[in-house]
PDB file of C-alpha atoms and ligand atoms in Angstrom:
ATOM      1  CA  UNK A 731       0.810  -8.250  -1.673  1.00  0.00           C
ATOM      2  CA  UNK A 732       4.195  -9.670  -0.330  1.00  0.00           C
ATOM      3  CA  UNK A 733       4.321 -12.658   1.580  1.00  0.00           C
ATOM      4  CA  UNK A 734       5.299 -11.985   4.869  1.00  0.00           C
ATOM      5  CA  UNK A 735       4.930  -8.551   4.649  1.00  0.00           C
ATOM      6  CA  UNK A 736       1.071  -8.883   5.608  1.00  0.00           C
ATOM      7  CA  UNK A 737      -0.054  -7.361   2.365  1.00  0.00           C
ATOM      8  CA  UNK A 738       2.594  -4.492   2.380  1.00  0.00           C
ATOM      9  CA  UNK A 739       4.559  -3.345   0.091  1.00  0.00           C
ATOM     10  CA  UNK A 740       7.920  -4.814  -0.376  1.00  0.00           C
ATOM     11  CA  UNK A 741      11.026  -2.833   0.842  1.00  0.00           C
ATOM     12  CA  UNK A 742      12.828  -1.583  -1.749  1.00  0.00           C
ATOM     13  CA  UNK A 743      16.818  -2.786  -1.302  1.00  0.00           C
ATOM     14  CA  UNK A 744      19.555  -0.900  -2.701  1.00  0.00           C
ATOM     15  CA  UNK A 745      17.696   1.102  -4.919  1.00  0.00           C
ATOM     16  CA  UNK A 746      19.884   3.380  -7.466  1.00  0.00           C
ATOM     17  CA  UNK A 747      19.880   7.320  -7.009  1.00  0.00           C
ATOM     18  CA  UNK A 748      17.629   8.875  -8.358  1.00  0.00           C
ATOM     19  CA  UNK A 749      15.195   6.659  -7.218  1.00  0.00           C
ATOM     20  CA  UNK A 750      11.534   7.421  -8.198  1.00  0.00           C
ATOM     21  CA  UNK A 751       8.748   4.800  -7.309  1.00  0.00           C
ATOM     22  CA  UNK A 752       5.634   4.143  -6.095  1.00  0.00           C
ATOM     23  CA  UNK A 753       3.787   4.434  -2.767  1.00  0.00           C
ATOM     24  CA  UNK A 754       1.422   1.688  -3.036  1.00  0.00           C
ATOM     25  CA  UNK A 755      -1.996   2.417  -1.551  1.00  0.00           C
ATOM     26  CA  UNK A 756      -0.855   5.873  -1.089  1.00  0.00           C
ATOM     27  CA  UNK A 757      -0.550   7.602   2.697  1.00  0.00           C
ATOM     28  CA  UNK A 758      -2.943   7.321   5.765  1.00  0.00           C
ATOM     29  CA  UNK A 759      -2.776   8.271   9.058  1.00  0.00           C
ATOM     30  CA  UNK A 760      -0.481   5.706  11.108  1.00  0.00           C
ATOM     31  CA  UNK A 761       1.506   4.998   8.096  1.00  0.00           C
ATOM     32  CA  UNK A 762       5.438   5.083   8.438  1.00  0.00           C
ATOM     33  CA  UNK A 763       7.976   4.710   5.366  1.00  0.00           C
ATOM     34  CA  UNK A 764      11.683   3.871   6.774  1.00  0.00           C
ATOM     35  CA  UNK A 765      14.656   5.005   4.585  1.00  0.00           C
ATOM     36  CA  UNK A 766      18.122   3.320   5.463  1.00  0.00           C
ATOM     37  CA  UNK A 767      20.775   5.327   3.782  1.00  0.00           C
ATOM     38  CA  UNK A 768      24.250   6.758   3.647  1.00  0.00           C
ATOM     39  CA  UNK A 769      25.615  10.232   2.888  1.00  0.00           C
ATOM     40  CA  UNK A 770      28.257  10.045   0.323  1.00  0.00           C
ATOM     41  CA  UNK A 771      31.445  11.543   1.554  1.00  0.00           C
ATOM     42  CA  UNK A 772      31.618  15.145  -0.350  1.00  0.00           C
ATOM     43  CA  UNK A 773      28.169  15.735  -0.467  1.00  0.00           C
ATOM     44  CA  UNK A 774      26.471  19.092  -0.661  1.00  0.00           C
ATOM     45  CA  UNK A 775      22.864  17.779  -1.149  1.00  0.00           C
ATOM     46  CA  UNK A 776      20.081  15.324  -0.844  1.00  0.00           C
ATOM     47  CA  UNK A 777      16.710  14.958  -1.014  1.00  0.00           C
ATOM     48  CA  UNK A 778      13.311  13.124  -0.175  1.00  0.00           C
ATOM     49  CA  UNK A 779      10.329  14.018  -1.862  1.00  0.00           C
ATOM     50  CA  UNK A 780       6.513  13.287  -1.262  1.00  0.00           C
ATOM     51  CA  UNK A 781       5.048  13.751  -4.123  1.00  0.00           C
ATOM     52  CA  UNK A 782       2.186  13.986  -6.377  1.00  0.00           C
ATOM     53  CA  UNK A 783       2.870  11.778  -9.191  1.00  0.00           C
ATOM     54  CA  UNK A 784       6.330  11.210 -11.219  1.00  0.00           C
ATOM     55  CA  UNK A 785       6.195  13.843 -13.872  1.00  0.00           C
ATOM     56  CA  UNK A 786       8.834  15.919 -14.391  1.00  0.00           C
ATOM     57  CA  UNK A 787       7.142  18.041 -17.225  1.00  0.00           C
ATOM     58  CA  UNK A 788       5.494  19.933 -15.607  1.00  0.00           C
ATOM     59  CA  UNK A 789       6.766  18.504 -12.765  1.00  0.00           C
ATOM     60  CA  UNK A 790       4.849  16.985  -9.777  1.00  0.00           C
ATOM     61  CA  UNK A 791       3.504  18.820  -6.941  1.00  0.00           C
ATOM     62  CA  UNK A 792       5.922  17.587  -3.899  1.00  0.00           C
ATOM     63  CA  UNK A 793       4.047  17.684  -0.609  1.00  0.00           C
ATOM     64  CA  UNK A 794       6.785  17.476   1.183  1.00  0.00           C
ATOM     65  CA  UNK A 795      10.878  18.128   0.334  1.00  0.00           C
ATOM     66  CA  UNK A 796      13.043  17.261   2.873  1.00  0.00           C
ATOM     67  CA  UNK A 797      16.615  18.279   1.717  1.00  0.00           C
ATOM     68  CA  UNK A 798      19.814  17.871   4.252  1.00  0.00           C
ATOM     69  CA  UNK A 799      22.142  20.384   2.857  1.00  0.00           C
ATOM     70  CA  UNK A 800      25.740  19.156   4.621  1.00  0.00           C
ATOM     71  CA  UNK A 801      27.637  22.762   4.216  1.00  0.00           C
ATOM     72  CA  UNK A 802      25.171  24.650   5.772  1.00  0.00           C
ATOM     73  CA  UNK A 803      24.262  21.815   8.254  1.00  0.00           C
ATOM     74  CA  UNK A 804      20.445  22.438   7.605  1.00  0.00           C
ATOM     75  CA  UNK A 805      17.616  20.632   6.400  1.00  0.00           C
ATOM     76  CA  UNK A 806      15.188  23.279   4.373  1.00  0.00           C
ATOM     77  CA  UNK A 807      11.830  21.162   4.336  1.00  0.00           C
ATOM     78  CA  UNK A 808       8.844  23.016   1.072  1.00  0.00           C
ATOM     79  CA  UNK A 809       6.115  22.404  -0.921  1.00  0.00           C
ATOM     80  CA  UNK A 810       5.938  22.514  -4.287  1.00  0.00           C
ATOM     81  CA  UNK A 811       2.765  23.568  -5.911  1.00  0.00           C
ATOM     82  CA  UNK A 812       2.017  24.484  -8.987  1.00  0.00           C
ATOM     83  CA  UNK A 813       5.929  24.208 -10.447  1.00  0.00           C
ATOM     84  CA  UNK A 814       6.473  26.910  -7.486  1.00  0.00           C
ATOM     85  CA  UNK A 815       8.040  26.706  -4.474  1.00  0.00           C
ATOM     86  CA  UNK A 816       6.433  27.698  -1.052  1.00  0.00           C
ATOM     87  CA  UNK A 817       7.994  29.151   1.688  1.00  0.00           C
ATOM     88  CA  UNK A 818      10.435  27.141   3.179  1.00  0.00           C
ATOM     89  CA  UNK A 819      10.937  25.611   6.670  1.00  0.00           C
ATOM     90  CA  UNK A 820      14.193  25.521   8.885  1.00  0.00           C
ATOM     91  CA  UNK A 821      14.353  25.459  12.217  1.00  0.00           C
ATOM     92  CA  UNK A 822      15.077  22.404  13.431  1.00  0.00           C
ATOM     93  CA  UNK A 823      17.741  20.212  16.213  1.00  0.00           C
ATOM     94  CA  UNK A 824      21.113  19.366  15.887  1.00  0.00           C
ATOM     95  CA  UNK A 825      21.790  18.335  12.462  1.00  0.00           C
ATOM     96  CA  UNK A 826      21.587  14.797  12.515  1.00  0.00           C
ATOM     97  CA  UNK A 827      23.238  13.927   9.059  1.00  0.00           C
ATOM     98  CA  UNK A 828      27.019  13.760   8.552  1.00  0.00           C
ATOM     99  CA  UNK A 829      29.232  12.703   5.288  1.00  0.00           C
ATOM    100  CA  UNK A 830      30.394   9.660   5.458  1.00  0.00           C
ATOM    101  CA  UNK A 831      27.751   8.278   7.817  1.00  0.00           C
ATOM    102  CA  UNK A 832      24.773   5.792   7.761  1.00  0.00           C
ATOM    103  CA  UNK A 833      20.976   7.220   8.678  1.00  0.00           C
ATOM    104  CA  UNK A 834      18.084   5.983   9.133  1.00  0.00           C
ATOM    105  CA  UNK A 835      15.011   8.113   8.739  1.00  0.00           C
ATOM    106  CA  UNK A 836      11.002   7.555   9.366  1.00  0.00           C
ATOM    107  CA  UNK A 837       8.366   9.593   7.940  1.00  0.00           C
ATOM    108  CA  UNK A 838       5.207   9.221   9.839  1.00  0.00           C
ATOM    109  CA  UNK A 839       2.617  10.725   8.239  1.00  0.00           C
ATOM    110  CA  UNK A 840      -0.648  11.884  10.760  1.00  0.00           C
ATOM    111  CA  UNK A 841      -3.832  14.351   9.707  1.00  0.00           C
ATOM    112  CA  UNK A 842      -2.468  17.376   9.998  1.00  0.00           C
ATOM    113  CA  UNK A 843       1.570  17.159   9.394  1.00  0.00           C
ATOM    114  CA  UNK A 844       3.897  14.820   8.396  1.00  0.00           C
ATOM    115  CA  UNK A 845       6.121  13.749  11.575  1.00  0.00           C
ATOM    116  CA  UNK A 846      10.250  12.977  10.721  1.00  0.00           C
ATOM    117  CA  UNK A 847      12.650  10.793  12.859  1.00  0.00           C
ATOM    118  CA  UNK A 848      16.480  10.635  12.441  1.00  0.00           C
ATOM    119  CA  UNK A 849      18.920   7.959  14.095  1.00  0.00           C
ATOM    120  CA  UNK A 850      15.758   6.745  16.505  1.00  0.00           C
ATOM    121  CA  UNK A 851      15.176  10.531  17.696  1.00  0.00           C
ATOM    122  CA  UNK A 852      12.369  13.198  16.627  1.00  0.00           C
ATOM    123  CA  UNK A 853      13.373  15.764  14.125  1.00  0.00           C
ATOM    124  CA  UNK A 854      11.006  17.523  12.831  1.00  0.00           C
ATOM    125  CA  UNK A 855       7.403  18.653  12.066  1.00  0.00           C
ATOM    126  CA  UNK A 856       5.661  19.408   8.293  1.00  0.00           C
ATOM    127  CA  UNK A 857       2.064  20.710   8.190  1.00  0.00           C
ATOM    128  CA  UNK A 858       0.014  19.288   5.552  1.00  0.00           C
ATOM    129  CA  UNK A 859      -0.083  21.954   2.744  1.00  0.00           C
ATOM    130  CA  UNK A 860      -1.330  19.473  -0.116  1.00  0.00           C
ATOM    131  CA  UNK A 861      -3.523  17.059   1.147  1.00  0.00           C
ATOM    132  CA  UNK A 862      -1.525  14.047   2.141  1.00  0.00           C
ATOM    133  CA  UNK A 863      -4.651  11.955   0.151  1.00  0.00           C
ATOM    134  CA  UNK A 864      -2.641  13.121  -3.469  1.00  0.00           C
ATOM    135  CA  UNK A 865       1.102  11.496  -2.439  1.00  0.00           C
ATOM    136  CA  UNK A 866       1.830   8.542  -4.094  1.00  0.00           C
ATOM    137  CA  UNK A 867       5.319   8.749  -5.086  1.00  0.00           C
ATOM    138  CA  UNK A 868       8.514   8.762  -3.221  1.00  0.00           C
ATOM    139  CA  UNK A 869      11.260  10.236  -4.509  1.00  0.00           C
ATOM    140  CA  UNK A 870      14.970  10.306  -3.729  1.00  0.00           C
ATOM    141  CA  UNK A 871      17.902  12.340  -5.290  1.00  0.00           C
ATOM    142  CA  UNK A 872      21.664  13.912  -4.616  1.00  0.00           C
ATOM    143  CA  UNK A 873      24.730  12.390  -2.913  1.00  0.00           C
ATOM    144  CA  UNK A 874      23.202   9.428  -1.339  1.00  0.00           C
ATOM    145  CA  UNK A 875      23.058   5.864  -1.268  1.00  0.00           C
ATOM    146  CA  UNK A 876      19.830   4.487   0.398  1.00  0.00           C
ATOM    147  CA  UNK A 877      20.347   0.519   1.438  1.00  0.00           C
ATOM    148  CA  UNK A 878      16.532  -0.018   2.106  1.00  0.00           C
ATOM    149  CA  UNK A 879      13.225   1.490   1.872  1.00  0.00           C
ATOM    150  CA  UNK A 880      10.332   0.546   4.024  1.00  0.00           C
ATOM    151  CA  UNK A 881       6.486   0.590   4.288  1.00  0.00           C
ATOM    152  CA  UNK A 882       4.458   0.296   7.133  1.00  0.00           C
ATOM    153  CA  UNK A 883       0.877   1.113   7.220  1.00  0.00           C
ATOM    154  CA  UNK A 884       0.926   1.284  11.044  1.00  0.00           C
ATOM    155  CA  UNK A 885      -1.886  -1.418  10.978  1.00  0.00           C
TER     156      UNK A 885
HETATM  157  O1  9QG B2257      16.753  26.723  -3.909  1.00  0.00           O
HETATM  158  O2  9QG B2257      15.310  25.275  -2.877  1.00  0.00           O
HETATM  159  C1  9QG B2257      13.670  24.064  -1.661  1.00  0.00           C
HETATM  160  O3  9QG B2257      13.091  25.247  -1.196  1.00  0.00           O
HETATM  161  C2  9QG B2257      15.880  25.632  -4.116  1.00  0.00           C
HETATM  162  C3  9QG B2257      16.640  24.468  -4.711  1.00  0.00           C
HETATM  163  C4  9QG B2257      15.692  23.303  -4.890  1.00  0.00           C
HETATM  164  C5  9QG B2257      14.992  22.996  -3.568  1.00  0.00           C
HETATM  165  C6  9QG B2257      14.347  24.263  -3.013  1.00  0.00           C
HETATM  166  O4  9QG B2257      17.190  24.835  -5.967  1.00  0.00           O
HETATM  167  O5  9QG B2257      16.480  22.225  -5.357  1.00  0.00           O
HETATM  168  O6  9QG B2257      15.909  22.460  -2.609  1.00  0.00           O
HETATM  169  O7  9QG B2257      14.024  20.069  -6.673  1.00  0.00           O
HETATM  170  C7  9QG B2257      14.743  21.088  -6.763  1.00  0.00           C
HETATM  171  O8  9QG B2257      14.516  21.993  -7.547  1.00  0.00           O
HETATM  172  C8  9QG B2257      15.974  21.013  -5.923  1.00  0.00           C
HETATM  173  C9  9QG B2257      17.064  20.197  -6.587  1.00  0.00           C
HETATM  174  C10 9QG B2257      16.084  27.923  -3.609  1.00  0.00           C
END
């Protein structure tokens, strides 16, 4: 518990990249986690990952990778199961990301998908392909800087 946060976990402030920590009590339905962050002028990559524990051999399953790629100017969303990746996802809006520029991001996840805001405006959809029940970690890597990380159960 964090005072003042009404039992929540504490943001996370100016975390160094890679950052790999904790979800405490996991995701439920409702709950929202709020990145504030900053593409690094030059970038090619970043990334966000939901996943299924912190190890790295073998390596996590990752529920959900959410990876702004800034040449391409698309964000390829997978799974990844098993050390495999799944098929990925991208369709989406304008590209919301630029070098250079601050973002701010909220995963919300729900039953059946996980729900992403960018800059206070809807971006995109991620069905549930692991069951959101095994995410515990978030994880953050690539040409980034993130300011602040947030958790709200949506209580
Ligand atoms: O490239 O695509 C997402 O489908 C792969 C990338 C991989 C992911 C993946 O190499 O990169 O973005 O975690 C990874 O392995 C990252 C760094 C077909």
């Amino acid at each position: 518990a964090y005072p003042g946060f009404g039992g929540m976990q504490a943001p996370v402030v100016n975390p160094h990249i890679p950052y790999i920590g904790e979800i405490q009590g996991g995701l439920q339905p409702g709950k929202m986690i709020t990145i504030q962050g900053f593409v690094i002028p030059g970038a090619d990559r970043f990334h966000v990952n939901l996943q299924c524990g912190a190890s790295t051999q073998p390596r996590a399953d990752i529920a959900m990778h959410f990876n702004p790629r800034l040449m391409a100017g698309v964000v390829v969303r997978n799974c990844l199961q098993n050390q495999a990746w799944g098929a990925e996802e991208k369709p989406h809006g304008p590209f919301p990301f630029a070098m250079g520029q601050n973002f701010e991001m909220i995963i919300l996840t729900e039953p059946d998908k996980f729900k992403v805001a960018v800059n206070g405006q809807h971006f995109i959809e991620f069905r549930h392909r692991i069951p959101f029940q095994r995410v515990n970690t978030l994880a953050i890597d690539g040409k980034v800087q993130i300011q602040a990380i947030r958790f709200d159960s949506g209580l």
